[in-house]
Short mmCIF file of C-alpha atoms in Angstrom, two decimals:
data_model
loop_
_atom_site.label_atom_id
_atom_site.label_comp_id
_atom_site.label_asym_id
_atom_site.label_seq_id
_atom_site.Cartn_x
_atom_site.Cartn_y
_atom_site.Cartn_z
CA UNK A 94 -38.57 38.75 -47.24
CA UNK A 95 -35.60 39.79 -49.59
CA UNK A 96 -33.39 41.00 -46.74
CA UNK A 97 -29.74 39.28 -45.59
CA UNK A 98 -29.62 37.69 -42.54
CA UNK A 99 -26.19 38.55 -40.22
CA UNK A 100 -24.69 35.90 -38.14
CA UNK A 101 -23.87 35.74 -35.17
CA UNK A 102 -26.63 37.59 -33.80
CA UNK A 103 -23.64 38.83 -31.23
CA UNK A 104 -20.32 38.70 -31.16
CA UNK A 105 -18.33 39.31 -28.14
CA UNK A 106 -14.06 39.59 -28.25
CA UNK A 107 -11.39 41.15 -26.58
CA UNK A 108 -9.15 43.65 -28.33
CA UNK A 109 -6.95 43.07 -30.86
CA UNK A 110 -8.40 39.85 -31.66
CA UNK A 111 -10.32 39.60 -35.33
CA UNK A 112 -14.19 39.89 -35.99
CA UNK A 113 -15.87 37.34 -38.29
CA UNK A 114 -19.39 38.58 -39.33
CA UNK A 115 -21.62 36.73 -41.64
CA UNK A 116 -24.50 37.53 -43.92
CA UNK A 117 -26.72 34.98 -46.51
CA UNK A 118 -29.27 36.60 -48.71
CA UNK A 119 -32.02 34.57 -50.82
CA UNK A 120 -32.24 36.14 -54.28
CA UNK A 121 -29.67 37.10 -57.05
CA UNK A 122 -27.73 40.61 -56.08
CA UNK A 123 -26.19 43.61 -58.35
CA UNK A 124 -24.23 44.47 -54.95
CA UNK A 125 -23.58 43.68 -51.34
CA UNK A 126 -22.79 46.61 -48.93
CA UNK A 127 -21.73 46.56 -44.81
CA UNK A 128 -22.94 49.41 -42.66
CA UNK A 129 -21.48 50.03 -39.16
CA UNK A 130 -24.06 51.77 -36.45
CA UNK A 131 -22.90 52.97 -33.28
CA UNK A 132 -25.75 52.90 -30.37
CA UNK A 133 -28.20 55.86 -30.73
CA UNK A 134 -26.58 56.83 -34.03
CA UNK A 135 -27.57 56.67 -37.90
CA UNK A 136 -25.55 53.86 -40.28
CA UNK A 137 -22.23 54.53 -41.68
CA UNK A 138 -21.43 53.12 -44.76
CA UNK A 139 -18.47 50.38 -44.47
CA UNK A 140 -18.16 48.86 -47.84
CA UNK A 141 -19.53 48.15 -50.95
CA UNK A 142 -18.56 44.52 -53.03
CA UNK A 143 -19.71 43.84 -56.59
CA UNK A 144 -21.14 40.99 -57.40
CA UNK A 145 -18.60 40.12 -59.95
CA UNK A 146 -16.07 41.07 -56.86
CA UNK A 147 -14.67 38.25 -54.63
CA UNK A 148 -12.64 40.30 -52.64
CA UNK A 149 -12.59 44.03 -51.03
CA UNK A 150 -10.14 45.47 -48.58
CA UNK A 151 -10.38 49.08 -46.62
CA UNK A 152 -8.22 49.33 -43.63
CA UNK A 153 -8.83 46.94 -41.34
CA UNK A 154 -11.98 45.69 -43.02
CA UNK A 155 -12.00 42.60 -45.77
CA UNK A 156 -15.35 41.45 -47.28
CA UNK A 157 -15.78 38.34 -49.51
CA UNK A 158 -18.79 37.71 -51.28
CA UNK A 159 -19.54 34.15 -52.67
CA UNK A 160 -22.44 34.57 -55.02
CA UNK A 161 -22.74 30.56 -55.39
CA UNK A 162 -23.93 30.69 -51.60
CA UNK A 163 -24.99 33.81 -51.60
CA UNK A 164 -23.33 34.67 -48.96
CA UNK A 165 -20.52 37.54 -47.66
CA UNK A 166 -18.35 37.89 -44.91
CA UNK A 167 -16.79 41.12 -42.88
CA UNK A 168 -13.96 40.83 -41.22
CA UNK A 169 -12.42 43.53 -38.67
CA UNK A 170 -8.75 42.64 -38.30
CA UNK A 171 -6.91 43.54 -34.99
CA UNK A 172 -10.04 44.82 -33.56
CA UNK A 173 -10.37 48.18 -31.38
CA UNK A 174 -12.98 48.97 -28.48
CA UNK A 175 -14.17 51.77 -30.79
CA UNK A 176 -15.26 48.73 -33.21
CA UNK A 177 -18.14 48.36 -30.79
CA UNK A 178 -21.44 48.61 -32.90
CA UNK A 179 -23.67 46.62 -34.65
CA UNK A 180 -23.13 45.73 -38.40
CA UNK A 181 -25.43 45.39 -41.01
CA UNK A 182 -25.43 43.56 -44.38
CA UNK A 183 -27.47 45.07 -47.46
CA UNK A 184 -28.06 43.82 -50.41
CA UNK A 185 -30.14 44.99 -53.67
CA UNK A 186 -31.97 42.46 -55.14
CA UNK A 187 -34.38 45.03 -57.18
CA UNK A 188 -31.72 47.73 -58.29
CA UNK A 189 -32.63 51.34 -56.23
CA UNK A 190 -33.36 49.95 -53.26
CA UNK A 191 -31.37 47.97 -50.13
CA UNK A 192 -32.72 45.59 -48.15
CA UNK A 193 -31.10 45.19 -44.27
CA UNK A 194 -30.58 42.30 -42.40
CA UNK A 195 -31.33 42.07 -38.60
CA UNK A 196 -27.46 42.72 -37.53
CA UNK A 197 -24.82 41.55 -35.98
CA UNK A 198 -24.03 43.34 -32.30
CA UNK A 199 -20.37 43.61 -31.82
CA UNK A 200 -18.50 44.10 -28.59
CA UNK A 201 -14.72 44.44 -28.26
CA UNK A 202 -13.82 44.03 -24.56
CA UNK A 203 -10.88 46.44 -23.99
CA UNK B 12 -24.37 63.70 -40.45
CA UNK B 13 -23.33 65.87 -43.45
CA UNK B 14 -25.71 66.68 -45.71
CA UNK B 15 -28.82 65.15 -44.48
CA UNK B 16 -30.98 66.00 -41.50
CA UNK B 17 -33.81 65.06 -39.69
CA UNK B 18 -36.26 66.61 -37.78
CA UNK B 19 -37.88 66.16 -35.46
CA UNK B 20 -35.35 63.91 -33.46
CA UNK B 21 -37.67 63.06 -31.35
CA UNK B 22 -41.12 62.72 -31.10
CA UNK B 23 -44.10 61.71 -28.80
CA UNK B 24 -47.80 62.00 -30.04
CA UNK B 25 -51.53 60.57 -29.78
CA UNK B 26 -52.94 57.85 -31.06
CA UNK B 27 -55.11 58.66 -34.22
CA UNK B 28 -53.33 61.77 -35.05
CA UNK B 29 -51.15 63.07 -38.08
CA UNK B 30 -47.26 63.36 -37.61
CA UNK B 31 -45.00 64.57 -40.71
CA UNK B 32 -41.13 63.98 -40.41
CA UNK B 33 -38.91 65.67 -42.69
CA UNK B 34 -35.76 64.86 -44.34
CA UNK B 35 -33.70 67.40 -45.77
CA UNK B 36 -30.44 66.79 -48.32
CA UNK B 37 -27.94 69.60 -48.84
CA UNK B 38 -26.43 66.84 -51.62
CA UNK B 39 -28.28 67.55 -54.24
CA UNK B 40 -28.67 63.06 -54.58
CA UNK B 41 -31.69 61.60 -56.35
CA UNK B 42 -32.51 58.95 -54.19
CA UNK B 43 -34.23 59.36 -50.59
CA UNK B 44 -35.13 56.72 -48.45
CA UNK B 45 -37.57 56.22 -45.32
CA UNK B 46 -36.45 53.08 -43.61
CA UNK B 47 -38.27 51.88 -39.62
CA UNK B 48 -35.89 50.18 -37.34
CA UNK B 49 -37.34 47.75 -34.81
CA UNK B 50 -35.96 45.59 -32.48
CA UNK B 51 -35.48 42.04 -34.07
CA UNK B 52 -36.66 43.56 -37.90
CA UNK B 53 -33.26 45.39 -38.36
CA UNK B 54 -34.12 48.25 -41.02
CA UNK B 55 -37.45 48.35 -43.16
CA UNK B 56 -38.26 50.10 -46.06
CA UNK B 57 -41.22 52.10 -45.83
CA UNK B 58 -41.30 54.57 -48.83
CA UNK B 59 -38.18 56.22 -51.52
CA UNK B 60 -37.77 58.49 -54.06
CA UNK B 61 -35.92 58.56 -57.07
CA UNK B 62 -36.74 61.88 -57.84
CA UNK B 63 -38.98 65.25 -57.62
CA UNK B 64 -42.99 63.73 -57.20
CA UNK B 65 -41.25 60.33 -58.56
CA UNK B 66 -41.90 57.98 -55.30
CA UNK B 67 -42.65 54.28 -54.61
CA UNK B 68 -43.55 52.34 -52.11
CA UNK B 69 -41.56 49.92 -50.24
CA UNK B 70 -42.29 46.76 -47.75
CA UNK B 71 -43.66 48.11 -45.38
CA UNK B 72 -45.88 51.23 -46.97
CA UNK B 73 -49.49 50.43 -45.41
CA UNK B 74 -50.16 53.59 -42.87
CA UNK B 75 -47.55 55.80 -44.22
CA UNK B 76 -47.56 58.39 -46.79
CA UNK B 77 -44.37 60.51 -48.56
CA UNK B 78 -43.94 63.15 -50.61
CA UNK B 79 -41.31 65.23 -52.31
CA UNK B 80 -41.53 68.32 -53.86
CA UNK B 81 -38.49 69.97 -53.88
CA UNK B 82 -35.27 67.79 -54.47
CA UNK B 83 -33.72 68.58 -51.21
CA UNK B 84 -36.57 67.37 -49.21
CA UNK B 85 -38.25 64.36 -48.22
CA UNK B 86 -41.54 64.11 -46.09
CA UNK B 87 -42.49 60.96 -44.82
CA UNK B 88 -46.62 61.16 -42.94
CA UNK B 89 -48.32 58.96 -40.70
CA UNK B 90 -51.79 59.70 -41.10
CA UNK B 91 -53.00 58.52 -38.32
CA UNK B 92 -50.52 57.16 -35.89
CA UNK B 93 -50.92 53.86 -33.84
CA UNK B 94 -49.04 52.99 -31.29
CA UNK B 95 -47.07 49.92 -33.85
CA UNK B 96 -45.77 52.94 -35.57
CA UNK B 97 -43.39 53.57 -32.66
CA UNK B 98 -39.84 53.32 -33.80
CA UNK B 99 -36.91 54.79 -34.73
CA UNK B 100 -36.89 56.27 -38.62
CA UNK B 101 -33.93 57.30 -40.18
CA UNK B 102 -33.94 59.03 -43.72
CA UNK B 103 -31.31 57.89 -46.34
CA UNK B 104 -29.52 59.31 -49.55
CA UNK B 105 -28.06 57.99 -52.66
CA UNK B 106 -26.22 59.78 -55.57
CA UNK B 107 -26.00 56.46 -57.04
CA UNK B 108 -27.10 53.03 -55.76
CA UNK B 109 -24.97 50.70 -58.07
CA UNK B 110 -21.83 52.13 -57.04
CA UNK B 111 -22.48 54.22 -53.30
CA UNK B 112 -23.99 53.43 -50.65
CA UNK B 113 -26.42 55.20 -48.46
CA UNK B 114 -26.12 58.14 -46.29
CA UNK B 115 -27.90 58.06 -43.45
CA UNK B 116 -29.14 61.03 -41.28
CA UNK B 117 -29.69 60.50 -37.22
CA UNK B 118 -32.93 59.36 -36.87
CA UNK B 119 -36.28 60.47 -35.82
CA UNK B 120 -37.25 58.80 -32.04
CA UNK B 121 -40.86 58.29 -32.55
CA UNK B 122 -43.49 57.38 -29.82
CA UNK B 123 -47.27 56.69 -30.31
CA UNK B 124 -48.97 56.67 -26.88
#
């Protein structure tokens, strides 16, 4: 399978603390993208990184992206209890299409 | 969400017969998407489009069909539904995939019994 793999499988914090999400893919990437879903809901896109990108900021959010380990991390800064969601890594190894990792299941504890 | 809908939002039907869910883009994007989520397989892609009658299939393609004749819409059939077709789908969107991401609609709830 071509698809990222998130890690932690769950992540569980209380609020205002910071949220460290992980995701390693296998093959070479154009870009990396993070998707937020609320329970019962569709995606939202978070953020999209380059691969010739290190660094992106938006808000609270900052991704990295280390293409020697293939590997990226999101992290949610002075988390809120609306940050509760899983959060999913993409990537798109063949060009028009994403592949999704399994997700990471966030909880802030208010 | 804006732009993109999906209906039915829910769904139960029989084993063995057809079910068509529809996916419809007020964008005007090339790109639609069928993905399956499953517990444990995060999102799959079943079928896309990258433009009118231009589909391909995706990894998980066996016992689904798609079609798209109109730019705005996206059909996605099962053509004879088993019960390990249960799952959520949700339709996507792209203007552009190098530089946007998706846009996902809500989701179509469906249950093979």
């Amino acid at each position: 399978s071509q698809q990222g793999e998130e890690d932690p499988q769950a992540l569980s914090i209380q609020e205002g603390e910071n949220a460290t999400m992980n995701c390693s893919y296998k093959t070479s990437i154009n870009n990396l993208q993070w998707y937020r879903q609320n329970s019962g809901r569709g995606l939202v896109h978070l953020i999209l990184i380059r691969s010739n990108e290190r660094e992106k900021h938006s808000g609270r959010l900052r991704v990295t992206l280390d293409t020697s380990k293939k590997s990226s991390s999101l992290l949610i800064t002075a988390s809120r209890a609306a940050d509760t969601a899983s959060y999913f890594c993409a990537t798109d190894a063949t060009g028009n299409q994403f592949y999704f990792g399994t997700g990471t299941s966030l909880t802030v504890i208010p | 969400d804006a732009g993109i809908t999906q209906s039915p939002r829910h769904k139960v039907t029989e084993t063995g017969t057809p079910v068509t869910l529809r996916c419809h883009q007020t964008e005007n994007h090339r790109y639609m998407y069928w993905y399956r989520q499953d517990p444990g397989h995060g999102l799959r892609l079943i079928h896309y489009s990258y433009g009118v009658k231009d589909t391909d299939k995706g990894e998980v393609s066996d016992g689904y069909s798609v079609s798209r004749s109109k730019t705005e819409d996206f059909l996605l059939t099962l053509e004879s539904a088993t019960s390990s077709q249960t799952s959520v789908y949700f339709c996507a969107i792209s203007l552009n995939v190098a530089n946007y991401g998706y846009t996902f609609g809500s989701g179509t709830r469906l249950t093979v019994v």
